[in-house]
């Protein structure tokens, strides 16, 4: 009986409670409570899903992953081609070393493009809305070191919060290329003008060796800027960029110290020398700008787009590519955004490129770049042999007429007009063209300059051995075709061959001109003392072949009846 009364009391209480609530809702005495919101955490891997092309927006994301900053740490990326160290605070580059390339012949350390002072300038940093995201934001990272084998790829992903903007930077690496691809997503609760810019910084790309004897002596005699360790006057560090389909570069430190800005369709900006390059690039769909500067031995470039905006609740996609490595034709072939144009040969590129290909082809057979240069020189001389023959034939005929020309000059010493008329009449009567000796040489000048650029910018010649030791000694000699001859033997022999050529050629009619021509071998010898030995070898072999050709033509002319 007691239990029945208890159950009856409970049932009446529930009925009264439900009836009262129904009546209160009907009469509007109370309002229903809102539903409880459910927070969902999206995995980090989903943040990049549904990415849109650069400059476009992804659909608004209703649910954003929670941001929890982590302590900054260094992350190492090791591939068959290079070793890179990043810092998780912004994903900036701290160190970059290229495998397979020594700093110099006598140091086992590899070539390092980014380290020390350059790392302090936050290379590969992202600038947004005037902020350096590496130094003015909070970041998180939950990955680890990346170790890649050939044919494999890997990624690093850094997430940051910068002045209310959520930034996700993802870098993709490959075991087969020096290219590092970046894809960045930016979100904001409010509309923001991003003004994004990608940066690169590198110290002067020297060989870290003492100044050459020639550079030191030149400084002692002529003064000027003191030579830097390891930096040749033929291989200086400079800033370069590709704007509106054209290559540009700036090597003046005074200009770069003040800062240099260019605007247009700039595809890439780079710090480089003859053999290595550290570049940042992006596909320029609209006007881009490049700012470059130098300070305390560090070169910086910043490539940006001032017009991008991120709308509230949407995602802006930014993309860039980096190349840090050798200026090798094969390595640059796969680089995007015209980065292959960093390998530039000047106005004679159309001639230089085939010559580089020929040099590499010959090296494939002989296995020695010094021998390959000699063979290439012989082939070029054979190509121009008919033109050279005409030149030397004209020179020999001019030499035979020299006694008569001297008599005419003496006879008309006071009448220049009559003298020139008589000399021209002499040329016509003997069917001699006074310009015949010069024209074939002029035609060959573009080939020389093209070859000069090809040899000067061929990383294949860097540390390439021709004759490792001076004969009959243990003294290192031509063991680096990109460096000057340490004992100046080849430049001096080259100067002697030029002097012999001058003596074999017909003397100039004017005595002052004769003296100038005799000084030419001396001037060239001084210039070639600091040239890379590969260039000196080419010029020396070219002179020897020219002397032989000139000698054979002289014998043929002498044998002809007068």
Coordinates of C-alpha atoms in Angstrom, one line a residue:
X1 CA 0.0 0.0 0.0
X2 CA 2.9 2.3 0.8
X3 CA 4.5 1.6 -2.6
X4 CA 1.3 2.2 -4.5
X5 CA 0.9 5.6 -2.8
X6 CA 4.6 6.5 -3.7
X7 CA 4.2 5.6 -7.4
X8 CA 0.9 7.5 -7.5
X9 CA 2.6 10.6 -6.0
X10 CA 5.4 10.4 -8.6
X11 CA 3.0 10.0 -11.5
X12 CA 0.9 12.9 -10.4
X13 CA 4.0 15.1 -10.0
X14 CA 5.3 14.3 -13.5
X15 CA 1.8 14.9 -15.0
X16 CA 1.5 18.3 -13.2
X17 CA 5.1 19.2 -14.4
X18 CA 4.5 18.3 -18.0
X19 CA 1.1 19.9 -18.0
X20 CA 2.4 23.1 -16.6
X21 CA 5.2 23.4 -19.2
X22 CA 2.8 22.7 -22.0
X23 CA 0.4 25.4 -20.7
X24 CA 3.2 27.9 -20.2
X25 CA 4.5 27.4 -23.8
X26 CA 1.0 27.7 -25.2
X27 CA 0.3 30.9 -23.3
X28 CA 3.8 32.4 -24.1
X29 CA 4.9 32.6 -20.5
X30 CA 8.4 31.1 -21.3
X31 CA 10.6 30.7 -24.5
X32 CA 12.5 27.6 -25.5
X33 CA 16.3 27.5 -24.8
X34 CA 18.7 27.6 -27.8
X35 CA 20.4 24.4 -28.9
X36 CA 23.9 23.7 -27.5
X37 CA 26.7 24.3 -30.1
X38 CA 29.0 21.4 -30.8
X39 CA 32.7 22.3 -31.5
X40 CA 34.5 20.1 -34.0
X41 CA 38.3 19.9 -34.4
X42 CA 39.4 19.5 -38.0
X43 CA 42.6 17.4 -38.5
X44 CA 45.6 19.4 -39.7
X45 CA 45.8 17.5 -42.9
X46 CA 42.4 18.8 -44.0
X47 CA 43.4 22.4 -43.9
X48 CA 44.8 22.3 -47.4
X49 CA 41.9 20.3 -48.9
X50 CA 40.1 21.9 -51.8
X51 CA 42.9 24.3 -52.6
X52 CA 42.2 26.8 -55.4
X53 CA 44.6 28.3 -58.0
X54 CA 46.8 31.2 -56.9
X55 CA 44.9 34.4 -56.4
X56 CA 41.5 32.7 -55.9
X57 CA 39.4 31.9 -52.9
X58 CA 38.4 28.6 -51.4
X59 CA 34.8 28.1 -50.0
X60 CA 34.3 29.6 -46.5
X61 CA 35.3 27.1 -43.8
X62 CA 32.7 27.1 -41.0
X63 CA 34.9 25.2 -38.6
X64 CA 38.6 26.2 -38.1
X65 CA 41.1 24.0 -36.3
X66 CA 42.2 25.2 -33.0
X67 CA 45.6 27.0 -32.9
X68 CA 48.0 26.0 -30.2
X69 CA 51.6 27.6 -30.6
X70 CA 54.6 25.3 -30.0
X71 CA 58.1 26.1 -29.0
X72 CA 60.4 26.9 -31.9
X73 CA 62.7 24.2 -33.1
X74 CA 65.1 23.4 -36.0
X75 CA 63.9 20.9 -38.7
X76 CA 66.4 19.2 -41.0
X77 CA 65.7 18.2 -44.6
X78 CA 68.3 15.8 -46.1
X79 CA 68.2 14.8 -49.8
X80 CA 70.8 13.4 -52.2
X81 CA 71.4 16.9 -53.5
X82 CA 71.4 19.1 -50.4
X83 CA 70.9 19.6 -46.7
X84 CA 68.6 22.3 -45.4
X85 CA 67.8 23.4 -41.9
X86 CA 64.5 25.3 -41.2
X87 CA 63.2 26.9 -38.1
X88 CA 59.6 26.2 -37.2
X89 CA 59.1 29.8 -36.1
X90 CA 57.8 31.0 -39.5
X91 CA 59.4 28.2 -41.6
X92 CA 62.5 30.3 -42.4
X93 CA 65.7 28.8 -43.7
X94 CA 68.6 28.7 -41.3
X95 CA 71.2 26.8 -43.4
X96 CA 71.5 25.4 -46.9
X97 CA 74.5 23.3 -48.1
X98 CA 74.9 21.7 -51.5
X99 CA 76.3 18.2 -51.7
X100 CA 78.9 17.3 -54.2
X101 CA 80.5 20.7 -54.4
X102 CA 83.5 21.6 -52.2
X103 CA 84.0 25.1 -50.9
X104 CA 87.4 25.1 -52.6
X105 CA 90.0 22.5 -53.7
X106 CA 91.7 22.3 -50.3
X107 CA 88.7 22.4 -47.9
X108 CA 86.4 19.4 -47.5
X109 CA 83.4 21.5 -46.5
X110 CA 80.6 21.7 -49.0
X111 CA 79.3 24.9 -50.6
X112 CA 76.9 26.7 -48.2
X113 CA 74.6 29.2 -49.7
X114 CA 72.8 30.2 -46.5
X115 CA 74.4 30.4 -43.0
X116 CA 75.3 32.8 -40.3
X117 CA 74.6 36.4 -41.3
X118 CA 72.4 35.4 -44.2
X119 CA 70.2 33.3 -41.8
X120 CA 69.7 36.3 -39.6
X121 CA 67.9 38.0 -42.6
X122 CA 65.2 35.3 -42.5
X123 CA 65.5 33.8 -46.0
X124 CA 62.3 32.2 -47.3
X125 CA 60.3 34.3 -44.9
X126 CA 56.7 35.3 -45.8
X127 CA 55.7 39.0 -45.5
X128 CA 52.0 39.7 -45.0
X129 CA 50.3 43.1 -44.6
X130 CA 53.7 44.6 -43.7
X131 CA 54.5 41.9 -41.1
X132 CA 57.5 39.6 -41.2
X133 CA 55.5 36.5 -40.2
X134 CA 58.7 34.8 -38.9
X135 CA 59.4 37.5 -36.3
X136 CA 55.9 38.9 -35.7
X137 CA 53.7 35.9 -35.2
X138 CA 53.1 32.7 -33.2
X139 CA 53.7 29.3 -34.9
X140 CA 53.1 25.6 -34.3
X141 CA 54.7 22.6 -35.8
X142 CA 54.0 18.9 -35.2
X143 CA 56.3 17.2 -37.8
X144 CA 59.9 16.1 -37.8
X145 CA 63.0 15.8 -39.9
X146 CA 62.7 14.8 -43.6
X147 CA 65.0 12.2 -45.1
X148 CA 64.5 11.7 -48.9
X149 CA 65.8 9.1 -51.3
X150 CA 66.0 9.7 -55.1
X151 CA 62.6 9.8 -56.7
X152 CA 60.8 10.5 -53.4
X153 CA 59.1 13.7 -52.1
X154 CA 58.4 15.1 -48.6
X155 CA 56.7 18.0 -47.0
X156 CA 57.0 20.3 -44.0
X157 CA 53.9 22.2 -42.7
X158 CA 54.0 25.2 -40.4
X159 CA 50.9 26.9 -39.0
X160 CA 50.9 30.4 -37.6
X161 CA 48.8 33.2 -36.2
X162 CA 49.9 36.7 -37.4
X163 CA 47.9 39.8 -36.4
X164 CA 44.6 37.9 -36.6
X165 CA 45.5 36.0 -39.8
X166 CA 45.8 32.3 -39.8
X167 CA 48.8 31.2 -42.0
X168 CA 49.5 27.7 -43.2
X169 CA 52.9 27.3 -45.0
X170 CA 53.6 24.0 -46.7
X171 CA 56.9 23.2 -48.4
X172 CA 57.4 20.3 -50.8
X173 CA 60.8 18.8 -51.4
X174 CA 62.1 16.3 -53.9
X175 CA 65.1 14.0 -53.9
X176 CA 65.7 14.7 -57.6
X177 CA 65.7 18.5 -57.8
X178 CA 66.9 21.7 -56.1
X179 CA 63.4 23.2 -56.4
X180 CA 61.4 23.8 -53.2
X181 CA 57.7 24.4 -53.8
X182 CA 55.7 26.5 -51.3
X183 CA 51.9 26.6 -51.0
X184 CA 50.5 28.9 -48.4
X185 CA 46.9 29.4 -47.2
X186 CA 45.8 32.6 -45.4
X187 CA 42.5 33.0 -43.5
X188 CA 41.2 36.1 -41.7
X189 CA 38.0 37.0 -39.8
X190 CA 38.1 40.5 -41.4
X191 CA 38.9 41.7 -44.9
X192 CA 42.7 42.2 -45.2
X193 CA 45.1 43.6 -47.8
X194 CA 47.8 41.0 -47.8
X195 CA 50.6 42.6 -49.9
X196 CA 52.4 39.2 -49.8
X197 CA 56.1 38.9 -50.5
X198 CA 58.5 36.0 -50.5
X199 CA 62.1 36.6 -49.6
X200 CA 65.6 35.1 -50.1
X201 CA 69.0 36.1 -48.6
X202 CA 72.5 34.8 -49.1
X203 CA 76.0 35.9 -48.2
X204 CA 78.5 36.7 -51.0
X205 CA 78.9 33.4 -52.8
X206 CA 82.7 33.2 -52.5
X207 CA 85.1 30.2 -52.6
X208 CA 86.3 31.2 -49.1
X209 CA 89.9 31.3 -50.2
X210 CA 92.6 34.1 -49.9
X211 CA 92.7 36.8 -52.5
X212 CA 94.6 35.9 -55.6
X213 CA 98.2 37.2 -56.1
X214 CA 97.0 39.2 -59.1
X215 CA 94.1 40.8 -57.3
X216 CA 96.4 41.8 -54.3
X217 CA 99.1 43.2 -56.6
X218 CA 96.5 45.1 -58.7
X219 CA 95.2 46.6 -55.5
X220 CA 98.7 47.6 -54.3
X221 CA 99.5 49.3 -57.6
X222 CA 96.2 50.9 -58.6
X223 CA 94.4 51.1 -55.3
X224 CA 90.6 50.9 -55.3
X225 CA 88.4 48.5 -53.4
X226 CA 90.3 45.9 -51.5
X227 CA 90.0 42.4 -53.0
X228 CA 87.6 40.1 -51.1
X229 CA 88.6 36.6 -50.1
X230 CA 87.8 34.1 -52.8
X231 CA 85.9 36.6 -55.0
X232 CA 87.4 36.9 -58.5
X233 CA 86.8 40.0 -60.5
X234 CA 85.4 37.6 -63.1
X235 CA 83.1 35.9 -60.7
X236 CA 81.4 38.4 -58.4
X237 CA 78.2 38.0 -56.4
X238 CA 75.3 40.1 -57.7
X239 CA 71.5 40.3 -57.7
X240 CA 69.6 39.3 -60.8
X241 CA 65.9 39.2 -61.9
X242 CA 63.7 38.3 -64.8
X243 CA 61.3 41.1 -65.7
X244 CA 58.9 41.3 -68.6
X245 CA 60.7 38.5 -70.4
X246 CA 64.2 40.0 -70.1
X247 CA 67.2 39.2 -67.9
X248 CA 68.6 42.0 -65.7
X249 CA 71.3 42.1 -63.0
X250 CA 72.9 44.6 -60.6
X251 CA 76.4 44.1 -59.2
X252 CA 77.1 47.5 -57.9
X253 CA 77.3 47.4 -54.1
X254 CA 76.8 51.1 -53.8
X255 CA 73.5 50.8 -55.6
X256 CA 72.4 47.8 -53.7
X257 CA 73.4 49.3 -50.3
X258 CA 70.7 52.0 -51.0
X259 CA 68.2 49.4 -52.1
X260 CA 66.8 48.8 -55.6
X261 CA 63.2 48.3 -56.5
X262 CA 61.7 47.3 -59.8
X263 CA 58.1 46.7 -60.9
X264 CA 56.5 44.8 -63.7
X265 CA 56.0 41.1 -64.5
X266 CA 58.9 39.9 -62.4
X267 CA 59.1 36.1 -62.5
X268 CA 62.0 35.7 -60.1
X269 CA 64.7 37.4 -58.1
X270 CA 68.1 35.9 -57.2
X271 CA 71.4 36.2 -55.5
X272 CA 74.0 34.5 -57.7
X273 CA 77.5 34.3 -59.1
X274 CA 78.9 32.5 -62.1
X275 CA 78.2 29.0 -60.6
X276 CA 75.6 29.1 -57.9
X277 CA 72.2 30.8 -57.3
X278 CA 69.7 31.3 -54.5
X279 CA 66.4 32.4 -56.0
X280 CA 62.7 32.9 -55.2
X281 CA 60.1 32.8 -58.0
X282 CA 56.4 33.1 -58.5
X283 CA 54.1 33.0 -61.6
X284 CA 53.4 36.7 -62.3
X285 CA 49.8 36.9 -63.2
X286 CA 49.7 40.6 -62.6
X287 CA 52.2 43.3 -61.6
X288 CA 54.8 42.1 -59.2
X289 CA 57.6 44.0 -57.6
X290 CA 61.2 43.1 -56.5
X291 CA 63.2 44.8 -53.8
X292 CA 66.8 44.0 -53.4
X293 CA 69.5 45.3 -51.2
X294 CA 73.0 44.5 -49.7
X295 CA 74.4 45.1 -46.3
X296 CA 77.3 43.6 -44.3
X297 CA 78.1 41.1 -47.0
X298 CA 74.6 39.8 -47.3
X299 CA 72.4 40.1 -50.4
X300 CA 68.6 40.1 -50.0
X301 CA 65.7 40.0 -52.5
X302 CA 62.0 40.2 -51.8
X303 CA 59.5 39.3 -54.5
X304 CA 55.9 40.4 -53.9
X305 CA 52.4 41.1 -55.2
X306 CA 50.9 44.3 -53.7
X307 CA 47.3 43.7 -54.7
X308 CA 46.0 40.5 -53.1
X309 CA 43.1 40.6 -50.6
X310 CA 41.6 38.0 -48.3
X311 CA 37.9 38.2 -47.6
X312 CA 36.3 37.4 -44.2
X313 CA 35.9 33.6 -43.7
X314 CA 37.6 32.7 -46.9
X315 CA 41.0 31.3 -47.8
X316 CA 43.6 33.0 -50.0
X317 CA 46.1 30.6 -51.8
X318 CA 49.7 31.8 -52.3
X319 CA 52.3 29.9 -54.2
X320 CA 56.0 30.3 -54.7
X321 CA 59.1 28.3 -55.7
X322 CA 62.7 28.5 -54.5
X323 CA 65.8 27.2 -56.2
X324 CA 69.1 27.0 -54.3
X325 CA 71.8 25.1 -56.2
X326 CA 74.3 25.1 -59.0
X327 CA 73.8 26.9 -62.3
X328 CA 73.8 23.7 -64.2
X329 CA 71.8 23.3 -67.4
X330 CA 70.5 19.9 -66.4
X331 CA 69.6 21.0 -62.9
X332 CA 67.8 24.1 -64.1
X333 CA 65.9 22.3 -66.9
X334 CA 63.0 21.3 -64.5
X335 CA 62.8 24.6 -62.6
X336 CA 59.6 26.6 -63.1
X337 CA 58.9 30.3 -63.8
X338 CA 61.8 30.8 -66.2
X339 CA 64.4 30.0 -63.4
X340 CA 66.5 28.5 -66.2
X341 CA 67.2 32.0 -67.3
X342 CA 69.5 32.5 -64.3
X343 CA 72.1 30.7 -66.5
X344 CA 72.7 33.8 -68.7
X345 CA 75.4 34.3 -71.3
X346 CA 74.8 37.9 -72.2
X347 CA 74.0 39.1 -75.7
X348 CA 75.8 36.2 -77.2
X349 CA 73.6 33.5 -75.6
X350 CA 72.6 32.1 -79.0
X351 CA 76.3 31.3 -79.6
X352 CA 77.3 30.4 -76.1
X353 CA 74.6 27.7 -75.5
X354 CA 75.6 25.5 -78.4
X355 CA 79.3 25.8 -77.4
X356 CA 78.5 24.7 -73.9
X357 CA 76.6 21.7 -75.3
X358 CA 79.6 20.9 -77.6
X359 CA 82.0 21.2 -74.6
X360 CA 79.9 18.7 -72.6
X361 CA 79.6 16.4 -75.6
X362 CA 83.4 16.3 -76.1
X363 CA 84.0 15.8 -72.4
X364 CA 81.8 12.7 -72.5
X365 CA 84.4 11.1 -74.8
X366 CA 87.7 12.4 -73.4
X367 CA 86.9 12.7 -69.7
X368 CA 89.0 15.8 -69.3
X369 CA 87.7 19.4 -69.7
X370 CA 91.1 20.8 -70.6
X371 CA 91.4 18.3 -73.5
X372 CA 87.7 19.0 -74.4
X373 CA 88.5 22.8 -74.6
X374 CA 91.5 22.1 -76.9
X375 CA 89.3 19.9 -79.2
X376 CA 86.6 22.5 -79.3
X377 CA 89.1 25.2 -80.2
X378 CA 90.4 23.0 -83.1
X379 CA 86.8 22.5 -84.4
X380 CA 86.1 26.2 -84.2
X381 CA 89.3 27.0 -86.1
X382 CA 88.4 24.4 -88.8
X383 CA 85.0 26.0 -89.1
X384 CA 86.5 29.4 -89.8
X385 CA 89.6 28.1 -91.7
X386 CA 88.5 29.4 -95.1
X387 CA 87.8 32.9 -93.7
X388 CA 91.1 32.9 -91.9
X389 CA 92.9 31.8 -95.1
X390 CA 91.5 34.8 -96.9
X391 CA 92.5 37.1 -94.1
X392 CA 96.1 35.8 -94.0
X393 CA 96.4 35.8 -97.8
X394 CA 95.3 39.5 -97.8
X395 CA 97.8 40.2 -95.0
X396 CA 100.7 38.6 -96.9
X397 CA 99.8 40.6 -100.1
X398 CA 99.7 43.7 -98.1
X399 CA 103.2 42.8 -96.7
X400 CA 104.6 42.5 -100.2
X401 CA 103.3 45.9 -101.0
X402 CA 104.8 47.6 -98.0
X403 CA 108.0 48.8 -99.7
X404 CA 106.0 50.6 -102.4
X405 CA 103.6 52.0 -99.8
X406 CA 106.5 53.4 -97.9
X407 CA 107.9 55.1 -101.0
X408 CA 104.5 56.7 -101.7
X409 CA 104.3 58.0 -98.2
X410 CA 107.7 59.6 -98.5
X411 CA 106.9 61.1 -101.9
X412 CA 103.6 62.6 -100.7
X413 CA 104.5 63.4 -97.1
X414 CA 103.0 66.9 -97.4
X415 CA 100.0 66.0 -99.5
X416 CA 97.7 63.5 -97.6
X417 CA 95.0 63.5 -100.3
X418 CA 97.4 62.7 -103.1
X419 CA 99.1 60.0 -100.9
X420 CA 95.8 58.2 -100.2
X421 CA 94.9 58.4 -103.9
X422 CA 98.2 56.8 -104.9
X423 CA 98.0 54.1 -102.3
X424 CA 94.4 53.2 -103.3
X425 CA 95.5 53.0 -106.9
X426 CA 98.3 50.7 -105.9
X427 CA 95.8 48.4 -104.2
X428 CA 93.6 48.4 -107.3
X429 CA 96.4 47.6 -109.7
X430 CA 97.5 44.6 -107.5
X431 CA 93.8 43.6 -106.7
X432 CA 94.4 43.8 -103.0
X433 CA 91.6 44.6 -100.6
X434 CA 93.0 46.5 -97.6
X435 CA 90.0 45.4 -95.4
X436 CA 90.4 41.8 -96.5
X437 CA 92.6 41.0 -93.5
X438 CA 90.2 42.5 -91.0
X439 CA 86.8 41.4 -92.1
X440 CA 87.1 37.7 -91.5
X441 CA 88.5 38.4 -88.0
X442 CA 85.5 40.8 -87.3
X443 CA 83.1 38.0 -88.3
X444 CA 84.8 35.7 -85.7
X445 CA 84.6 38.2 -82.8
X446 CA 81.0 37.3 -81.7
X447 CA 82.1 33.6 -81.5
X448 CA 85.0 34.6 -79.3
X449 CA 82.7 36.5 -76.9
X450 CA 80.2 33.8 -76.9
X451 CA 82.9 31.2 -76.1
X452 CA 84.3 33.6 -73.4
X453 CA 80.8 33.7 -71.7
X454 CA 80.3 30.0 -72.1
X455 CA 83.6 29.1 -70.4
X456 CA 83.3 31.8 -67.8
X457 CA 79.8 30.6 -66.7
X458 CA 80.3 26.8 -67.0
X459 CA 80.1 25.2 -63.6
X460 CA 81.5 22.1 -65.2
X461 CA 84.9 23.9 -65.3
X462 CA 84.8 24.6 -61.6
X463 CA 87.5 22.5 -59.9
X464 CA 87.9 20.6 -63.2
X465 CA 91.4 19.2 -63.6
X466 CA 93.4 19.6 -66.8
X467 CA 97.1 19.0 -65.7
X468 CA 97.0 18.3 -62.0
X469 CA 100.7 18.9 -61.3
X470 CA 103.4 20.9 -62.9
X471 CA 105.4 18.4 -65.0
X472 CA 108.3 16.7 -63.1
X473 CA 107.1 18.3 -59.8
X474 CA 104.5 17.8 -57.1
X475 CA 103.3 21.4 -57.4
X476 CA 99.5 21.7 -58.2
X477 CA 99.1 23.5 -61.5
X478 CA 96.0 23.5 -63.8
X479 CA 93.8 21.5 -61.3
X480 CA 91.0 24.1 -61.5
X481 CA 90.1 25.4 -64.9
X482 CA 87.9 28.1 -63.3
X483 CA 90.8 29.6 -61.4
X484 CA 93.9 31.5 -62.7
X485 CA 97.1 29.7 -63.5
X486 CA 98.9 30.0 -60.1
X487 CA 102.3 30.3 -61.7
X488 CA 101.2 32.4 -64.7
X489 CA 102.9 30.0 -67.1
X490 CA 100.0 29.7 -69.6
X491 CA 99.3 33.5 -69.8
X492 CA 103.0 34.2 -70.4
X493 CA 103.2 31.6 -73.2
X494 CA 100.0 33.0 -74.6
X495 CA 101.5 36.5 -74.6
X496 CA 104.6 35.2 -76.4
X497 CA 102.4 33.6 -79.1
X498 CA 100.6 36.9 -79.6
X499 CA 103.9 38.7 -80.0
X500 CA 105.0 36.2 -82.6
X501 CA 101.7 36.8 -84.5
X502 CA 102.4 40.5 -84.5
X503 CA 105.9 40.0 -85.9
X504 CA 104.5 37.8 -88.7
X505 CA 101.8 40.3 -89.6
X506 CA 102.6 43.2 -92.0
X507 CA 103.5 46.3 -90.0
X508 CA 101.1 49.2 -89.9
X509 CA 101.9 52.1 -92.1
X510 CA 101.8 54.7 -89.3
X511 CA 104.8 54.5 -86.8
X512 CA 102.6 55.4 -83.8
X513 CA 100.2 52.6 -84.8
X514 CA 103.1 50.2 -85.1
X515 CA 104.1 50.9 -81.5
X516 CA 100.5 50.5 -80.2
X517 CA 100.3 47.1 -82.0
X518 CA 103.5 46.0 -80.4
X519 CA 102.1 46.8 -76.9
X520 CA 98.9 44.7 -77.6
X521 CA 100.5 41.4 -76.5
X522 CA 101.7 42.9 -73.3
X523 CA 98.3 44.4 -72.6
X524 CA 96.6 41.0 -73.3
X525 CA 99.1 39.2 -71.1
X526 CA 98.4 41.4 -68.1
X527 CA 94.6 40.9 -68.7
X528 CA 94.9 37.2 -69.0
X529 CA 96.9 36.8 -65.8
X530 CA 93.7 36.9 -63.8
X531 CA 91.5 35.0 -66.3
X532 CA 90.3 31.5 -65.5
X533 CA 92.9 29.1 -66.9
X534 CA 90.2 27.4 -69.1
X535 CA 89.9 30.7 -71.1
X536 CA 93.7 31.1 -71.3
X537 CA 94.0 27.5 -72.6
X538 CA 91.5 28.3 -75.3
X539 CA 93.2 31.5 -76.4
X540 CA 96.7 29.9 -76.3
X541 CA 95.6 27.0 -78.5
X542 CA 93.8 29.4 -80.8
X543 CA 97.0 31.4 -81.2
X544 CA 99.1 28.4 -81.9
X545 CA 96.8 27.2 -84.7
X546 CA 96.6 30.7 -86.1
X547 CA 100.4 30.9 -86.2
X548 CA 100.6 27.6 -88.0
X549 CA 97.9 28.7 -90.5
X550 CA 99.7 32.1 -91.0
X551 CA 103.1 30.2 -91.5
X552 CA 101.6 27.9 -94.2
X553 CA 100.1 30.9 -96.0
X554 CA 103.4 32.7 -95.9
X555 CA 105.2 29.7 -97.5
X556 CA 102.6 29.5 -100.2
X557 CA 102.8 33.2 -101.0
X558 CA 106.6 33.1 -101.0
X559 CA 106.6 30.2 -103.5
X560 CA 104.4 32.2 -105.9
X561 CA 106.3 34.2 -108.6
X562 CA 106.3 38.0 -108.0

